[in-house]
CSV table of C-alpha atoms in Angstrom, one decimal:
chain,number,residue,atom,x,y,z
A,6,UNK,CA,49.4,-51.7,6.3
A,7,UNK,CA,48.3,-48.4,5.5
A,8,UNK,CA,45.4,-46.6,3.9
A,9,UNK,CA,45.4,-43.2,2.7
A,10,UNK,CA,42.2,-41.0,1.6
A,11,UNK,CA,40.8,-37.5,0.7
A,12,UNK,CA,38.2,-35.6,2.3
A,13,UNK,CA,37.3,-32.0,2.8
A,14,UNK,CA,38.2,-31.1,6.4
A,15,UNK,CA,35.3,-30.4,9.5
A,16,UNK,CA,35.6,-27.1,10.5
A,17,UNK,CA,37.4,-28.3,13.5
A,18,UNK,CA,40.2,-29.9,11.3
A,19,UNK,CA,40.4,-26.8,8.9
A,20,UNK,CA,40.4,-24.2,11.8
A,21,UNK,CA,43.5,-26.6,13.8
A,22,UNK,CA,45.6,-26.7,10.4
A,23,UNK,CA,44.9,-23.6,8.9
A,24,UNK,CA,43.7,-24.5,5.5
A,25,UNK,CA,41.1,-22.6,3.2
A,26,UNK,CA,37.3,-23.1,3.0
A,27,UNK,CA,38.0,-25.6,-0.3
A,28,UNK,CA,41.2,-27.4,0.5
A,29,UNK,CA,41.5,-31.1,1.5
A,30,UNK,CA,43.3,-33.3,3.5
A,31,UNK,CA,44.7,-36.8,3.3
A,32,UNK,CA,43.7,-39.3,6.2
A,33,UNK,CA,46.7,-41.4,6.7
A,34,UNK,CA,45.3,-44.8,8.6
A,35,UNK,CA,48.1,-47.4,9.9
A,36,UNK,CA,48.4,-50.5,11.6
A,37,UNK,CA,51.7,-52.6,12.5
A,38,UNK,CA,51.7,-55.6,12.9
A,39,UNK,CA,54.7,-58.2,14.6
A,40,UNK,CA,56.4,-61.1,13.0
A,41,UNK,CA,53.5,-63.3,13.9
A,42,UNK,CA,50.8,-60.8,12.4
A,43,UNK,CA,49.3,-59.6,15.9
A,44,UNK,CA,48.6,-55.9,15.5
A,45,UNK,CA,50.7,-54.1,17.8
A,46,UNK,CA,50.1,-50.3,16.8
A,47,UNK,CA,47.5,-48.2,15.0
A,48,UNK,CA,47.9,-44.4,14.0
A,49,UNK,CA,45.5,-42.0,12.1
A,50,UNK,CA,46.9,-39.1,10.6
A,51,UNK,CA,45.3,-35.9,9.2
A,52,UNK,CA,47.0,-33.9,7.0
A,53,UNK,CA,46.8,-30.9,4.4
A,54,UNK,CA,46.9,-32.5,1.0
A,55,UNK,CA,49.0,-29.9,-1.0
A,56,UNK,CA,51.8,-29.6,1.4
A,57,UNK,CA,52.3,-33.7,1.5
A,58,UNK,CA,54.3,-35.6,-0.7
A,59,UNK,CA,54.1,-39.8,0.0
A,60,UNK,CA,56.5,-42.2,-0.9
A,61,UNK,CA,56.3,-46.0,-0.7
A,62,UNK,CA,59.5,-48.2,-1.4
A,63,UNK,CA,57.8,-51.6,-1.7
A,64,UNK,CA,60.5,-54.5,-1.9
A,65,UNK,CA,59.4,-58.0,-3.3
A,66,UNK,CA,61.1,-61.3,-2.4
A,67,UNK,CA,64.0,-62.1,0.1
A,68,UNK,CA,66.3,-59.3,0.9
A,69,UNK,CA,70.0,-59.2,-0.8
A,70,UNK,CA,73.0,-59.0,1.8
A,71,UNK,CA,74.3,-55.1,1.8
């Protein structure tokens, strides 16, 4: 699962990424989980929002044999 928002950095975050005083960043928030839904693994990423591009392939139903 994942969960993705915009903010304007702290100065901390704008100083350690090198952005300008007006540009934002994503906060990338993710937890995995194992087959029987225990969550095994969170990550928080920060990054600048102009230089990101995200992509989600979402497939529905059973998977088809290669």
């Amino acid at each position: 699962m994942e969960d993705v928002t915009a903010r304007i950095p702290l100065e901390e975050e704008r100083e350690r990424l090198r952005l300008g005083a007006d540009e934002p960043v994503l906060r990338l928030t993710r937890t995995t989980y194992d087959a029987t839904d225990r969550p095994i693994q969170a990550d928080v990423m920060l990054m600048p929002a102009g230089r990101q591009q995200l992509r989600y392939e979402i497939r529905l139903g059973p998977s088809q044999p290669g």
